[in-house]
Coordinates of C-alpha atoms and ligand atoms in Angstrom, one line a residue:
M10 CA -7.6 -18.4 -4.3
R11 CA -4.2 -19.7 -3.2
Q12 CA -4.0 -18.4 0.4
S13 CA -0.8 -16.6 0.7
F14 CA -0.4 -15.2 4.2
D15 CA 2.9 -16.6 3.1
L16 CA 3.6 -14.4 0.0
F17 CA 4.8 -10.9 0.6
F18 CA 5.6 -7.9 -1.6
A19 CA 8.6 -6.0 -0.1
S20 CA 8.7 -2.4 -1.2
S21 CA 8.4 1.2 0.0
N22 CA 6.1 1.9 -3.0
D23 CA 2.4 1.6 -2.3
H24 CA 1.5 2.1 -6.0
K25 CA 3.6 -0.9 -7.0
Y26 CA 2.1 -3.1 -4.3
H27 CA -1.5 -2.2 -5.1
E28 CA -1.0 -2.9 -8.8
A29 CA 0.9 -6.2 -8.1
K30 CA -1.9 -7.3 -5.6
R31 CA -4.6 -6.6 -8.2
I32 CA -2.7 -8.4 -10.9
L33 CA -1.9 -11.5 -8.8
N34 CA -5.5 -11.7 -7.5
N35 CA -6.6 -12.2 -11.0
F36 CA -4.2 -15.1 -11.2
G37 CA -5.6 -16.5 -7.9
I38 CA -2.7 -15.5 -5.7
D39 CA -3.1 -13.4 -2.6
L40 CA -0.4 -10.9 -1.7
S41 CA 0.5 -9.1 1.5
F42 CA 2.6 -6.0 1.9
F43 CA 5.9 -5.9 3.7
K44 CA 6.6 -2.2 3.6
C45 CA 10.3 -1.5 3.9
V46 CA 13.1 0.5 2.3
L47 CA 15.5 -1.8 0.5
E48 CA 19.0 -0.6 -0.4
E49 CA 19.4 -0.2 -4.2
I50 CA 23.0 -1.0 -5.3
Q51 CA 24.5 0.9 -8.2
S52 CA 24.7 -1.5 -11.1
N53 CA 24.1 -1.5 -14.9
S54 CA 22.1 -4.7 -14.4
L55 CA 18.5 -4.5 -13.2
N56 CA 18.7 -8.3 -12.4
D57 CA 21.7 -7.8 -10.1
I58 CA 19.8 -5.0 -8.3
A59 CA 16.7 -7.2 -8.0
I60 CA 18.7 -10.2 -6.7
K61 CA 20.3 -8.2 -4.0
K62 CA 17.0 -6.6 -3.0
A63 CA 15.3 -10.0 -2.9
K64 CA 17.9 -11.5 -0.6
D65 CA 17.8 -8.5 1.7
A66 CA 14.0 -8.6 1.7
F67 CA 13.9 -12.3 2.6
H68 CA 16.5 -11.7 5.4
E69 CA 14.2 -9.0 6.8
C70 CA 10.8 -10.5 6.2
K71 CA 11.7 -14.2 6.8
K72 CA 8.7 -15.3 4.7
P73 CA 8.5 -16.1 0.9
V74 CA 8.8 -12.7 -0.7
I75 CA 8.8 -11.0 -4.1
I76 CA 10.4 -7.7 -4.9
E77 CA 10.3 -5.6 -8.1
D78 CA 12.9 -3.5 -9.8
D79 CA 12.0 -1.4 -12.9
G80 CA 13.7 0.6 -15.5
L81 CA 12.6 3.0 -18.2
F82 CA 14.9 2.6 -21.2
I83 CA 14.8 5.4 -23.8
E84 CA 16.1 4.6 -27.2
S85 CA 17.5 8.0 -28.2
L86 CA 19.4 8.2 -24.9
N87 CA 21.0 4.8 -25.4
G88 CA 18.8 3.2 -22.8
F89 CA 19.1 6.0 -20.1
P90 CA 17.8 6.2 -17.4
G91 CA 17.5 2.3 -17.3
P92 CA 18.8 1.0 -13.9
Y93 CA 19.0 4.7 -12.7
S94 CA 15.3 5.4 -13.3
S95 CA 14.5 5.9 -9.7
F96 CA 17.4 8.4 -9.1
V97 CA 16.5 10.2 -12.3
F98 CA 12.9 10.5 -11.4
T99 CA 13.7 12.1 -8.0
T100 CA 16.3 14.4 -9.6
I101 CA 15.1 15.7 -13.0
G102 CA 11.7 14.0 -13.0
N103 CA 9.3 13.8 -16.0
E104 CA 9.9 17.4 -17.0
G105 CA 13.6 16.7 -17.2
I106 CA 13.1 13.6 -19.4
L107 CA 10.8 15.6 -21.7
N108 CA 13.4 18.3 -22.1
L109 CA 16.0 15.7 -23.2
L110 CA 13.9 14.3 -26.0
K111 CA 13.5 15.3 -29.7
K112 CA 12.0 13.3 -32.5
N113 CA 12.8 9.7 -31.6
R114 CA 10.6 9.1 -28.5
N115 CA 10.7 5.3 -28.5
A116 CA 11.1 3.7 -25.0
K117 CA 10.7 0.5 -23.1
F118 CA 9.6 -0.2 -19.6
V119 CA 11.2 -3.3 -18.0
S120 CA 10.1 -5.0 -14.8
I121 CA 12.0 -7.7 -12.9
I122 CA 10.1 -9.6 -10.3
T123 CA 12.4 -11.7 -8.1
Y124 CA 11.1 -14.3 -5.7
C125 CA 13.1 -15.5 -2.7
D126 CA 12.5 -18.1 0.0
K127 CA 14.9 -20.4 1.8
N128 CA 15.2 -22.7 -1.2
S129 CA 14.6 -20.6 -4.3
L130 CA 15.8 -17.4 -5.9
R131 CA 14.1 -16.8 -9.2
S132 CA 13.7 -13.7 -11.5
F133 CA 10.9 -13.0 -14.1
V134 CA 11.2 -10.3 -16.7
G135 CA 8.4 -8.3 -18.3
N136 CA 9.1 -5.8 -21.2
L137 CA 6.7 -3.3 -22.6
D138 CA 7.5 -1.1 -25.7
G139 CA 6.1 2.3 -26.0
T140 CA 6.9 6.0 -26.6
I141 CA 7.4 9.1 -24.5
S142 CA 4.6 11.7 -24.8
N143 CA 5.3 15.3 -25.8
S144 CA 4.0 16.6 -22.5
K145 CA 2.7 15.2 -19.2
Q146 CA -0.7 13.7 -19.6
G147 CA -2.9 12.6 -16.7
N148 CA -2.1 12.3 -13.0
G149 CA -0.5 8.9 -12.4
W150 CA 2.5 8.1 -10.3
G151 CA 6.1 7.9 -11.5
Y152 CA 6.6 7.9 -15.2
D153 CA 2.9 7.1 -15.9
P154 CA 2.0 10.6 -17.2
I155 CA 4.7 10.4 -20.0
F156 CA 4.7 6.7 -21.0
I157 CA 2.4 5.7 -23.9
P158 CA 2.2 1.9 -24.3
I159 CA 2.6 0.5 -27.8
K160 CA -0.6 0.5 -29.8
M161 CA -2.2 3.1 -27.5
K162 CA -2.7 6.8 -27.9
K163 CA -2.8 7.7 -24.2
T164 CA -0.4 7.5 -21.4
F165 CA -0.4 4.9 -18.6
A166 CA -1.9 7.6 -16.4
E167 CA -4.9 8.0 -18.7
I168 CA -5.8 4.5 -19.5
S169 CA -8.0 2.2 -17.4
N170 CA -6.4 -1.1 -18.4
K171 CA -2.8 -0.5 -17.3
N172 CA -2.8 -3.7 -15.1
E173 CA -3.8 -5.8 -18.1
L174 CA -0.8 -4.9 -20.3
S175 CA 2.0 -3.3 -18.2
H176 CA 5.6 -4.5 -17.8
R177 CA 4.6 -5.4 -14.2
Y178 CA 1.6 -7.5 -15.5
K179 CA 3.9 -9.4 -17.9
A180 CA 6.6 -10.2 -15.3
L181 CA 3.9 -11.2 -12.7
K182 CA 2.2 -13.4 -15.3
K183 CA 5.4 -15.4 -15.8
F184 CA 5.9 -15.5 -12.0
S185 CA 2.4 -16.8 -11.4
S186 CA 2.7 -19.7 -13.8
W187 CA 5.9 -20.8 -12.0
Y188 CA 4.6 -20.1 -8.5
L189 CA 1.3 -22.0 -9.0
D190 CA 3.2 -25.0 -10.2
K191 CA 5.6 -25.0 -7.4
Ligands
IMP229 P1 12.4 1.2 -9.1 O1 13.9 1.5 -9.0 O2 12.0 -0.2 -9.3 O3 11.6 1.7 -7.8 O4 11.7 2.0 -10.3 C1 12.4 2.9 -11.1 C2 11.6 4.1 -11.4 O5 10.5 3.8 -12.3 C3 10.9 4.7 -10.1 O6 11.0 6.1 -10.2 C4 9.5 4.2 -10.3 O7 8.6 5.2 -9.7 C5 9.3 4.2 -11.8 N1 8.3 3.2 -12.2 C6 8.4 1.9 -12.0 N2 7.2 1.3 -12.5 C7 6.5 2.3 -12.9 C8 5.1 2.3 -13.5 O8 4.4 1.3 -13.6 N3 4.7 3.5 -13.8 C9 5.4 4.7 -13.6 N4 6.6 4.7 -13.0 C10 7.1 3.5 -12.7

């Protein structure tokens, strides 16, 4: 295991941290939690949001740090809520999303992991296609009860292998190969 008292995950979201820690452990990287609230700028670009968050996180934490920014992009809503997923979750929530959808339920989860230290600033993207369920299924966090990953019949909230296929897993896998080579 690459000892990383020097790699931190900056977020206010315990769920994201626990998933990221488990995923990175499987790649031989240890991860610590820097729990903090990072300002989320309004932008149509997840990457711009992630870069700003990563720079702020490094400024606060003063150690090599990763942050994550996610978006749920729904095809029939032209990619909404996308970069506004966090705001939409706290306003209309899963019920609100379900009420907006009709026949076409295709969607995509995107994760951007951005690493920042005093020399590097790098982003890694993970995409996962899927569909939005007809009703809430299971008791997971965030959009987990309504997102069904491609080739699955159950939502993220109902499956046991989320951390082996999620958008977060895909972005962290790319990050790991780069980080372990660094
Ligand atoms: P954020 O802006 O990166 O915090 O994420 C956007 C929204 O997507 C938030 O409401 C998160 O709770 C939600 N979200 C991100 N990743 C996941 C996931 O793996 N499962 C369910 N919801 C998620």
